[in-house]
mmCIF file with all atom_site columns, C-alpha atoms in Angstrom:
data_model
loop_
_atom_site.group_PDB
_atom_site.id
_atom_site.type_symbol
_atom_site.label_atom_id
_atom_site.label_alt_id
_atom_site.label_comp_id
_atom_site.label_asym_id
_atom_site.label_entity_id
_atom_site.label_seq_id
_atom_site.pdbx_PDB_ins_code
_atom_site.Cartn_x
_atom_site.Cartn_y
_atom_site.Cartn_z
_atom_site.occupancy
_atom_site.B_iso_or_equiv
_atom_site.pdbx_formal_charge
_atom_site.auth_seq_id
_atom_site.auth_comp_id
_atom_site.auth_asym_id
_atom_site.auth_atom_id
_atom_site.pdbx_PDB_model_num
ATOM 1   C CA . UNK N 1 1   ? 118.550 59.073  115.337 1.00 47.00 ? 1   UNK N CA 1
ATOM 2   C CA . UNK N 1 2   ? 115.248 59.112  113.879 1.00 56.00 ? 2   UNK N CA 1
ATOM 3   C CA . UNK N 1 3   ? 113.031 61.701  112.586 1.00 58.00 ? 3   UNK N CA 1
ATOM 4   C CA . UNK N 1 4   ? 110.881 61.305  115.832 1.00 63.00 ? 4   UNK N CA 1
ATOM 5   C CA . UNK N 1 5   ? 113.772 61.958  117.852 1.00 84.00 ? 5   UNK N CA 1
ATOM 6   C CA . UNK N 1 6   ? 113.943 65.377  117.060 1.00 90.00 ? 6   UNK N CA 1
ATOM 7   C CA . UNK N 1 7   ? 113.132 68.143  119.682 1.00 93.00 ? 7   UNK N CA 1
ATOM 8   C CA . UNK N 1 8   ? 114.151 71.497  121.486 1.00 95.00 ? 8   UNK N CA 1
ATOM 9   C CA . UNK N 1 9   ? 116.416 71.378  123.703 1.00 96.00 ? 9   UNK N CA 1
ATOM 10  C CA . UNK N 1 10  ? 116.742 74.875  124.864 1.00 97.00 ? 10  UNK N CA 1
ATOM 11  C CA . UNK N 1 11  ? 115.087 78.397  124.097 1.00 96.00 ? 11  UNK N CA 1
ATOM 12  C CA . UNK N 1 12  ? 117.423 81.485  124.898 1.00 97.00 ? 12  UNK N CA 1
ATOM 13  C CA . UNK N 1 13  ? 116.069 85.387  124.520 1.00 97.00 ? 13  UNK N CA 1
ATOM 14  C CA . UNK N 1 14  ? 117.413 87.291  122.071 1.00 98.00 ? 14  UNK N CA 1
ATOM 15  C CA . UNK N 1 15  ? 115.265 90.684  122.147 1.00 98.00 ? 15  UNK N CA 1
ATOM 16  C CA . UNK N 1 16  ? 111.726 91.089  123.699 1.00 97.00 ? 16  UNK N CA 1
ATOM 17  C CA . UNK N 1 17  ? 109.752 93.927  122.695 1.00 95.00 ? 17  UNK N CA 1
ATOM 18  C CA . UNK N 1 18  ? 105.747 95.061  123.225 1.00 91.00 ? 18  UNK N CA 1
ATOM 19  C CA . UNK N 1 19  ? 104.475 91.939  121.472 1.00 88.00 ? 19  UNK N CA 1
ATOM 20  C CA . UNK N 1 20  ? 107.190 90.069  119.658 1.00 93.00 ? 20  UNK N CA 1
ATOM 21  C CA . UNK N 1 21  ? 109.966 88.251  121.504 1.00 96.00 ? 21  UNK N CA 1
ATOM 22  C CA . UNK N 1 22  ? 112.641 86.524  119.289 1.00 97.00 ? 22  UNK N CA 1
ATOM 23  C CA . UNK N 1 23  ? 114.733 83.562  120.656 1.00 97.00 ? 23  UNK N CA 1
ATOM 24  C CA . UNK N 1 24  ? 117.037 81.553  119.546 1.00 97.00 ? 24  UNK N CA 1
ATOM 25  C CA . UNK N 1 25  ? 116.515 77.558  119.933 1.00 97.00 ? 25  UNK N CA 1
ATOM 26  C CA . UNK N 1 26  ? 118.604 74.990  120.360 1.00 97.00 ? 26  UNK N CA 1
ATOM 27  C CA . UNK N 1 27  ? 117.464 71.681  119.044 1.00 95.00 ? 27  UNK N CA 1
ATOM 28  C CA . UNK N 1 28  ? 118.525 68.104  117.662 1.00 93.00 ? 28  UNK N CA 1
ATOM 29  C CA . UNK N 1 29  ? 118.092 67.837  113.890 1.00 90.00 ? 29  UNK N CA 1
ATOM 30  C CA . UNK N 1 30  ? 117.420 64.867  112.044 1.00 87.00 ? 30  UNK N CA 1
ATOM 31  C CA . UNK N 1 31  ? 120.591 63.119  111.722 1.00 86.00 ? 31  UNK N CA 1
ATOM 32  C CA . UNK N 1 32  ? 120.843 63.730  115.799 1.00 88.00 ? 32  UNK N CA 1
ATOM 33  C CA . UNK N 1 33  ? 123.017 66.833  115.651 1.00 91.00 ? 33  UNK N CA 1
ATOM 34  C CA . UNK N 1 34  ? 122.338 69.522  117.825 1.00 94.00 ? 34  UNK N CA 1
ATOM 35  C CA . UNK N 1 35  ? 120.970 72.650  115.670 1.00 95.00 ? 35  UNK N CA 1
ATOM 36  C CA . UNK N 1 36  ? 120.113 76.489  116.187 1.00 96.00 ? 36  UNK N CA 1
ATOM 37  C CA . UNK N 1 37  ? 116.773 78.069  114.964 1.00 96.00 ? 37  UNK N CA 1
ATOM 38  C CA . UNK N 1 38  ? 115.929 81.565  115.753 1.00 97.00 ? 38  UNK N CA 1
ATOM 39  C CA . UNK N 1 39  ? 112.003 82.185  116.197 1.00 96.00 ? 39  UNK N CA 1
ATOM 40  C CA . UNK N 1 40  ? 109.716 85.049  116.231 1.00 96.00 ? 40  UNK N CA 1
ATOM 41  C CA . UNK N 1 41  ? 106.740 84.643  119.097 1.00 93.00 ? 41  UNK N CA 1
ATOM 42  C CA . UNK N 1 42  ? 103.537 86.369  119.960 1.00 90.00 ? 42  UNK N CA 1
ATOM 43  C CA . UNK N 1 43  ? 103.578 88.056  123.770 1.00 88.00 ? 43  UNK N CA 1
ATOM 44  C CA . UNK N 1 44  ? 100.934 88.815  125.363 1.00 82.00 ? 44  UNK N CA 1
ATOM 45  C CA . UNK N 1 45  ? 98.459  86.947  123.459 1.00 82.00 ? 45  UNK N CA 1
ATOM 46  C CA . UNK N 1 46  ? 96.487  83.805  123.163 1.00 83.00 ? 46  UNK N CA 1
ATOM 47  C CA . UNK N 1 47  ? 97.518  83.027  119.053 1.00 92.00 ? 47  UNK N CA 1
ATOM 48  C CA . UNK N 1 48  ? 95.111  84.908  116.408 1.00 96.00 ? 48  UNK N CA 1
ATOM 49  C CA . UNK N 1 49  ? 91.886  84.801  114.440 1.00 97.00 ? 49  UNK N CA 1
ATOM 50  C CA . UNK N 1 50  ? 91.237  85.357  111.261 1.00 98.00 ? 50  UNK N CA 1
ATOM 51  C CA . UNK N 1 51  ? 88.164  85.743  109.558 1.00 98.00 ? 51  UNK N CA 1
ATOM 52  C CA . UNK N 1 52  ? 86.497  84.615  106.751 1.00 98.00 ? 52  UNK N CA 1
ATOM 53  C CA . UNK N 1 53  ? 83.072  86.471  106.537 1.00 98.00 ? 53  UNK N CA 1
ATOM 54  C CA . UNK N 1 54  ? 80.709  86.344  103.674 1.00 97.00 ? 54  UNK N CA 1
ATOM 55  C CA . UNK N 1 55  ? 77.539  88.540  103.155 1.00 97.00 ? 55  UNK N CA 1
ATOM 56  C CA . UNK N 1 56  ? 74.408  86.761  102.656 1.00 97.00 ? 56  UNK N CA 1
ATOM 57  C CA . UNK N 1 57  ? 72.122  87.123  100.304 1.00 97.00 ? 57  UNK N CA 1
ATOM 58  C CA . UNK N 1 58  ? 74.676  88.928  98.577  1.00 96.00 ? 58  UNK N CA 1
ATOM 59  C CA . UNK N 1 59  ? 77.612  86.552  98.516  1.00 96.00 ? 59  UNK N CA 1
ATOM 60  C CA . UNK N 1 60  ? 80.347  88.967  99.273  1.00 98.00 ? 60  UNK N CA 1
ATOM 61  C CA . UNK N 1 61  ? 83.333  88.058  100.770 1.00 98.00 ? 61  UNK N CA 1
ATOM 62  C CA . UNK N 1 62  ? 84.429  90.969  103.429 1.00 98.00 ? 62  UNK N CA 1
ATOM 63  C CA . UNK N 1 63  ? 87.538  92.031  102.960 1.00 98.00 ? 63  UNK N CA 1
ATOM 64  C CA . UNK N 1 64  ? 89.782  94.764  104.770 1.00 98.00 ? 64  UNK N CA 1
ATOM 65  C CA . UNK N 1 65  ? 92.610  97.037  103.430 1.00 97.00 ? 65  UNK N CA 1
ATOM 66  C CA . UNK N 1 66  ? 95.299  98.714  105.514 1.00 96.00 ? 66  UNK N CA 1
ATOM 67  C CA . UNK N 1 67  ? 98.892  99.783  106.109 1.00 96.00 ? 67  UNK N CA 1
ATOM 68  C CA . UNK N 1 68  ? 100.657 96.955  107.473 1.00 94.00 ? 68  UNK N CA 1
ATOM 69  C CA . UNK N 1 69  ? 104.555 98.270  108.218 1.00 92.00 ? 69  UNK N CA 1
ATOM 70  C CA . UNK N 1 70  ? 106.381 95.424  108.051 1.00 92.00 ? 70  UNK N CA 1
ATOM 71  C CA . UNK N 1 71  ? 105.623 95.262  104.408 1.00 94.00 ? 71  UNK N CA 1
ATOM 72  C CA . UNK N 1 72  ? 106.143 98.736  103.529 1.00 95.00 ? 72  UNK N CA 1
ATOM 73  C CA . UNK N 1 73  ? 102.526 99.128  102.182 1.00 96.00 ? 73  UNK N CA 1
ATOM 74  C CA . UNK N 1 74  ? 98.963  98.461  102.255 1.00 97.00 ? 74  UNK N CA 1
ATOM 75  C CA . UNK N 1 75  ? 97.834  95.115  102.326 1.00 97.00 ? 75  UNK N CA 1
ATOM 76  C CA . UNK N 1 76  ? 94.251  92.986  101.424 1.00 98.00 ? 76  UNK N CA 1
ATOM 77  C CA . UNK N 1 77  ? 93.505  90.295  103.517 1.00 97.00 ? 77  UNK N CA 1
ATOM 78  C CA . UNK N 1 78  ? 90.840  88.689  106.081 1.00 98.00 ? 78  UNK N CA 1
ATOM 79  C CA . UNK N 1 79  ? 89.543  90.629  108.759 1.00 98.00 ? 79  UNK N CA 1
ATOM 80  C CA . UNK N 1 80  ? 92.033  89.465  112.058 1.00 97.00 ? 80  UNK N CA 1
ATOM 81  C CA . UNK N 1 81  ? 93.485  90.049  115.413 1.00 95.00 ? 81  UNK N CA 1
ATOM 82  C CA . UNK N 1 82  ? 95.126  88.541  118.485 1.00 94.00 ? 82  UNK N CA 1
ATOM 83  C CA . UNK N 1 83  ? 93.004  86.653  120.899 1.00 95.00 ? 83  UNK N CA 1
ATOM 84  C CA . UNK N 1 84  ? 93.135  88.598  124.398 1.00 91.00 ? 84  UNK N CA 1
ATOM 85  C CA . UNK N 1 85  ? 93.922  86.624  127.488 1.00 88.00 ? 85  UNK N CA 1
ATOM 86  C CA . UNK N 1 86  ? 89.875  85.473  129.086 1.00 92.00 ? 86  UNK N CA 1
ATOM 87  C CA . UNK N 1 87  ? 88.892  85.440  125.450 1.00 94.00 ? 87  UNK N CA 1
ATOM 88  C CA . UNK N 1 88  ? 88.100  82.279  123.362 1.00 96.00 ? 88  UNK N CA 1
ATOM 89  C CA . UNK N 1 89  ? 88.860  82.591  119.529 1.00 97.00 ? 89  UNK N CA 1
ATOM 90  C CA . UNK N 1 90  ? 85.126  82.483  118.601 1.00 97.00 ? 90  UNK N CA 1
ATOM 91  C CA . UNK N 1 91  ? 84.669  85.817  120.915 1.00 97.00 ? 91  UNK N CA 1
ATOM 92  C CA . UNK N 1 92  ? 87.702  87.128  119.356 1.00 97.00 ? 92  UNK N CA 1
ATOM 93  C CA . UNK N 1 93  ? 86.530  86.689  115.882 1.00 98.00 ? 93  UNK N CA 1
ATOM 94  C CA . UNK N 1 94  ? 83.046  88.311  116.694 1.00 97.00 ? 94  UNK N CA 1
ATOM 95  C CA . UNK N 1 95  ? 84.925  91.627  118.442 1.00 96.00 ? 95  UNK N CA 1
ATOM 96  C CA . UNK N 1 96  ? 87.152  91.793  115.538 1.00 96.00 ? 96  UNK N CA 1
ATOM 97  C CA . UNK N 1 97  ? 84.975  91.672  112.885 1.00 97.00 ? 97  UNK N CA 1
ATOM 98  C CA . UNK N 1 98  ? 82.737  94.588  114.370 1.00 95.00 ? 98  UNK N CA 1
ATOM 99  C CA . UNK N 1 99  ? 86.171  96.429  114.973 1.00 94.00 ? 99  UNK N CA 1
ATOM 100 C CA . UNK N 1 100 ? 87.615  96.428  111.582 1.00 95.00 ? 100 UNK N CA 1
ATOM 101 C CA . UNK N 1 101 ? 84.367  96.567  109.387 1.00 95.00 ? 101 UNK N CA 1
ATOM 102 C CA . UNK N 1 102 ? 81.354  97.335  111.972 1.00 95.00 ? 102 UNK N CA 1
ATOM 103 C CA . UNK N 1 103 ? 79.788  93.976  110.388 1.00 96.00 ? 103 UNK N CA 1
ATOM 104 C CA . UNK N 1 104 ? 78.138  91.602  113.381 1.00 96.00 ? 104 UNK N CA 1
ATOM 105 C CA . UNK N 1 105 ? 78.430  87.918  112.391 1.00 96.00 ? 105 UNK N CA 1
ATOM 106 C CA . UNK N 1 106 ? 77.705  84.576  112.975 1.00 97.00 ? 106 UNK N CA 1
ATOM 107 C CA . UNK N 1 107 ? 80.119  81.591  113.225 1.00 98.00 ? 107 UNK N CA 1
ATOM 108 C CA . UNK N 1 108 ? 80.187  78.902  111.218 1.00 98.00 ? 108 UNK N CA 1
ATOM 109 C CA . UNK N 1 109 ? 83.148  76.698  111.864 1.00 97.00 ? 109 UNK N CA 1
ATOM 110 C CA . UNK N 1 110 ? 86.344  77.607  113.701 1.00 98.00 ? 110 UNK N CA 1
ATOM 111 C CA . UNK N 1 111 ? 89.992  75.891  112.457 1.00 97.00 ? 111 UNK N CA 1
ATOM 112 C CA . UNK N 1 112 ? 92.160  74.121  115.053 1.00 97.00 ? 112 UNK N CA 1
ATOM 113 C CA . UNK N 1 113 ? 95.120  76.128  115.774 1.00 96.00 ? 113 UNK N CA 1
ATOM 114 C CA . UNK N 1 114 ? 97.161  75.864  112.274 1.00 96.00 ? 114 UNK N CA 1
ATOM 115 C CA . UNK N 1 115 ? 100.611 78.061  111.304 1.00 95.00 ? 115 UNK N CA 1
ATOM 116 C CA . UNK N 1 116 ? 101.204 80.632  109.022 1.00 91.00 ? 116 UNK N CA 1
ATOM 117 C CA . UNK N 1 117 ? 104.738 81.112  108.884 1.00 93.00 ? 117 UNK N CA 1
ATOM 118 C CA . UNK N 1 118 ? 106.111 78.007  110.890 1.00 94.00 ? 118 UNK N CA 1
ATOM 119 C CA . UNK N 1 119 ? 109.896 78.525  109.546 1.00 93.00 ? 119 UNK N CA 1
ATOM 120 C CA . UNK N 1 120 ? 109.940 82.129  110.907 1.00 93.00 ? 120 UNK N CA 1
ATOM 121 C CA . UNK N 1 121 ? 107.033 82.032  113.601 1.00 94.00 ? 121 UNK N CA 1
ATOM 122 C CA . UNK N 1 122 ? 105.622 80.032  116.331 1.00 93.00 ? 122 UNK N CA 1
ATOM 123 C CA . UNK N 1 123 ? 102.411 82.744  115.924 1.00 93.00 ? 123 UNK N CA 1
ATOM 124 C CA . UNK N 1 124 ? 99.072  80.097  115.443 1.00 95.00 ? 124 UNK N CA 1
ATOM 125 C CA . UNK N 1 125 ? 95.782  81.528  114.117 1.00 96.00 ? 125 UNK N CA 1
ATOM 126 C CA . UNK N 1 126 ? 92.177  79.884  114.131 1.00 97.00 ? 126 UNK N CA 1
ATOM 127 C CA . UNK N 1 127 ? 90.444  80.322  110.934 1.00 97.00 ? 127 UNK N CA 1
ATOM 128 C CA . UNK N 1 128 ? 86.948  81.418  111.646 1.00 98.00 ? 128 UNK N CA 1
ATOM 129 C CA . UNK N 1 129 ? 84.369  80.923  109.283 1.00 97.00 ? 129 UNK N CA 1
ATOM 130 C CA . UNK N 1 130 ? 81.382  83.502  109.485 1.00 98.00 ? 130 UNK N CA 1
ATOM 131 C CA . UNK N 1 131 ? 78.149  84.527  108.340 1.00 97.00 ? 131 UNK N CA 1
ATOM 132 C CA . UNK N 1 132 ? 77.421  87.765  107.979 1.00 97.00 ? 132 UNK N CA 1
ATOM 133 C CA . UNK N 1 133 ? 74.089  88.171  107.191 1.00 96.00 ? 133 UNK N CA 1
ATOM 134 C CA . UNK N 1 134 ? 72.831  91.469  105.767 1.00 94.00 ? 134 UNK N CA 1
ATOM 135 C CA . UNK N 1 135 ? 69.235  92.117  106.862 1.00 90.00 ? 135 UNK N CA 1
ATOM 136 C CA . UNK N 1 136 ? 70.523  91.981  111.119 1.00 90.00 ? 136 UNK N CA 1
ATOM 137 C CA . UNK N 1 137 ? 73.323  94.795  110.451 1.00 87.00 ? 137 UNK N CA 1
ATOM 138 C CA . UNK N 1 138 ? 72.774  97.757  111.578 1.00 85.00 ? 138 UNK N CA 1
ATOM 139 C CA . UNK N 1 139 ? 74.778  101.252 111.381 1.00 86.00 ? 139 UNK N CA 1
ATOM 140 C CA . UNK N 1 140 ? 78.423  100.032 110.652 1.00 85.00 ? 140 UNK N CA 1
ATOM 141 C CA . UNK N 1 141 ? 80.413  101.892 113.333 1.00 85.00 ? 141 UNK N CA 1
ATOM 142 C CA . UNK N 1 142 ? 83.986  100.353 113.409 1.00 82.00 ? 142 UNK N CA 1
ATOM 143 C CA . UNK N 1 143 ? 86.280  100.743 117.060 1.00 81.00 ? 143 UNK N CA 1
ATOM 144 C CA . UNK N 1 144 ? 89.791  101.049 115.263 1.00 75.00 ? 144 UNK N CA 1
ATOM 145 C CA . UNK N 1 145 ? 92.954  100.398 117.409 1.00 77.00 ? 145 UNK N CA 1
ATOM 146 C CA . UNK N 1 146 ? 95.036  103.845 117.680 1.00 79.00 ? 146 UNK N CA 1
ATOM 147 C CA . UNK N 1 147 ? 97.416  102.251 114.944 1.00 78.00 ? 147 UNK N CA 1
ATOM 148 C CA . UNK N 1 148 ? 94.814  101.374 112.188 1.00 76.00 ? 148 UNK N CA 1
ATOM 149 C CA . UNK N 1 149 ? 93.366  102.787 109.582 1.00 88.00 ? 149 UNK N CA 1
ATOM 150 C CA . UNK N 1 150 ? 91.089  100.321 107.450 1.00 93.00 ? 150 UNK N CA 1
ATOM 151 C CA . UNK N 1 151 ? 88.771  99.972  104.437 1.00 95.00 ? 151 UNK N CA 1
ATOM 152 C CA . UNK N 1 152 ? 86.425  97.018  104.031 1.00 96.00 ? 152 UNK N CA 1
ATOM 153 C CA . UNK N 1 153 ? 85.906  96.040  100.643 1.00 97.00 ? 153 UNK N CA 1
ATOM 154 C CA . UNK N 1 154 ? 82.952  93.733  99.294  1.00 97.00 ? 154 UNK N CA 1
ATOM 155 C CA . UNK N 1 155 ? 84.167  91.313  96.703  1.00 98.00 ? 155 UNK N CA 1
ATOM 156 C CA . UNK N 1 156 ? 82.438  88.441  95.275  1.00 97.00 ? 156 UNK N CA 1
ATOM 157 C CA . UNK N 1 157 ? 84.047  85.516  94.852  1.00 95.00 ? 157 UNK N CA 1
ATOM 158 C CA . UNK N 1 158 ? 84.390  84.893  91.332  1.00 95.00 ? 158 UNK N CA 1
ATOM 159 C CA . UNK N 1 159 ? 85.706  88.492  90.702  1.00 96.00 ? 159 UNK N CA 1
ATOM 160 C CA . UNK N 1 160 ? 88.604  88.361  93.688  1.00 96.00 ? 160 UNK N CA 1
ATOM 161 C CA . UNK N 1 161 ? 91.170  86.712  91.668  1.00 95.00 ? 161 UNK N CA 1
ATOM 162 C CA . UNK N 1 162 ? 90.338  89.861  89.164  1.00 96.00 ? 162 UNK N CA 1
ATOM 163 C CA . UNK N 1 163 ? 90.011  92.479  92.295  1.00 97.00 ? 163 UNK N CA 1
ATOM 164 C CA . UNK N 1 164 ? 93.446  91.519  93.374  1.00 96.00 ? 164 UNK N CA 1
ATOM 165 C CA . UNK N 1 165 ? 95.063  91.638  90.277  1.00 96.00 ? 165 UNK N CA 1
ATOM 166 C CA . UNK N 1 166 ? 94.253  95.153  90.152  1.00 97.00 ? 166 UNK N CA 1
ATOM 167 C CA . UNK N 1 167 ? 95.192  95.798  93.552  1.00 97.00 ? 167 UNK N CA 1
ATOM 168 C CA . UNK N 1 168 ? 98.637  94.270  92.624  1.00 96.00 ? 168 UNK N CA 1
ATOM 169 C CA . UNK N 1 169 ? 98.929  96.523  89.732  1.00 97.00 ? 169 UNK N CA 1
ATOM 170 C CA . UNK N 1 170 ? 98.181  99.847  91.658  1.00 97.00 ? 170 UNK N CA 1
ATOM 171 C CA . UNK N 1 171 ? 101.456 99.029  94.336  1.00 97.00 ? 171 UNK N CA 1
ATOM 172 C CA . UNK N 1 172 ? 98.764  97.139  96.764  1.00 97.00 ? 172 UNK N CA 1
ATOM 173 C CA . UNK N 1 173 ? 99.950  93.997  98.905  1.00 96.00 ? 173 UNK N CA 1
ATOM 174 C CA . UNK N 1 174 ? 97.473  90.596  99.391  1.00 96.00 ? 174 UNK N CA 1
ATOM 175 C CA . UNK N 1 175 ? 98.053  88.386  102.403 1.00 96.00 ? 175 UNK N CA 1
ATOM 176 C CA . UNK N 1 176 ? 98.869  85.332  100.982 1.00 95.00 ? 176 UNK N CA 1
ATOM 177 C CA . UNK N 1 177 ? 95.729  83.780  102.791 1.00 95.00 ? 177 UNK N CA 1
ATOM 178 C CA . UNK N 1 178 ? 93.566  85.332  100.636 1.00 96.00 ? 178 UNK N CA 1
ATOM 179 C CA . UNK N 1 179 ? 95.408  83.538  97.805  1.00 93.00 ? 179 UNK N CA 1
ATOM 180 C CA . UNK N 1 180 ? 95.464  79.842  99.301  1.00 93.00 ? 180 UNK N CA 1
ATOM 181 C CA . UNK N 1 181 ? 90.959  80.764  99.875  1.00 94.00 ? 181 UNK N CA 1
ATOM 182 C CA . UNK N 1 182 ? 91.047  81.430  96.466  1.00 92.00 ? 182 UNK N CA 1
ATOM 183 C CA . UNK N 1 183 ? 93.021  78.372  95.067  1.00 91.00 ? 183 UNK N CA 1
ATOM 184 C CA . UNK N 1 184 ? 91.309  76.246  97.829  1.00 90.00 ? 184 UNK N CA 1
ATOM 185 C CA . UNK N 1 185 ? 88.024  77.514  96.296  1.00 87.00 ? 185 UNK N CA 1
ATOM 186 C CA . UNK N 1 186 ? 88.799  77.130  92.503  1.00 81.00 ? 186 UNK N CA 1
ATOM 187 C CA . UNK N 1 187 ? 89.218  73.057  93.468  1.00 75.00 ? 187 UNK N CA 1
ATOM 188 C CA . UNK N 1 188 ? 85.607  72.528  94.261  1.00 67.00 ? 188 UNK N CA 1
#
């Protein structure tokens, strides 16, 4: 068999909960033998957004801290959140970022659907680039979900590698995200 022969062949439920469900699959592997894979999937949503808003004049990036359990700790990354069924992902992105940080912004480009952690996950995101600019915000009144608590941080761009350092130091997580802006950045 070749390469483009590969596919699923079944999916079977393993355990469902609130929003993850976690199957296993059977599928044919390269060489044309038949393989399992067990997969972690979104319920009950659309795939994700994530954020990347930057302050203008100011050239900020906007960045949000909280405790994230699966990791044990607190964690730096992009403003996010699931897309809810009726919503598209630019709506999504505009609700969230007033959520978490109270900022209103404008979008700039949105990603195709791309995957964060495709060897574990079938969970897509959009990348959502935004402008947030400073003289239209008003009073910044976040709407957290009962489960979060989150700080938004202001960090210029040539000061984040810095900023996370530091957070890495004090115990603090950083969504790898974050990381692969900054190295993307650093190219140009």
């Amino acid at each position: 068999r070749k390469s483009h022969d590969m596919k699923i062949l079944s999916k079977r439920p393993l355990a469902r909960g609130s929003w993850l469900a976690l199957d296993a699959l059977r599928w044919i592997g390269p060489k044309g033998d038949e393989r399992t894979w067990e997969v972690c999937s979104r319920i009950n949503s659309k795939g994700a957004v994530m954020m990347v808003p930057i302050l203008r004049p100011e050239n900020k990036l906007i960045l949000i801290r909280q405790f994230r359990p699966p990791t044990g700790g607190w964690v730096y990354e992009f403003p996010a959140g699931l897309v809810n069924p009726g919503e598209t992902p630019e709506e999504t992105a505009v609700r969230e970022l007033r959520e978490e940080t109270g900022y209103v912004g404008e979008i700039e480009s949105v990603s195709p659907p791309v995957y964060t952690s495709p060897g574990l996950s079938s969970e897509y995101i959009h990348i959502v680039k935004m402008r947030v600019d400073s003289a239209k915000q008003r009073e910044l009144r976040t709407e957290f979900d009962d489960s979060e608590q989150i700080e938004t941080f202001l960090v210029a761009p040539d000061e984040l590698a810095d900023f996370l350092a530091r957070a890495n130091a004090a115990g603090d997580r950083a969504d790898a995200k974050i990381l692969m802006w900054l190295l993307a950045s650093a190219e140009k």
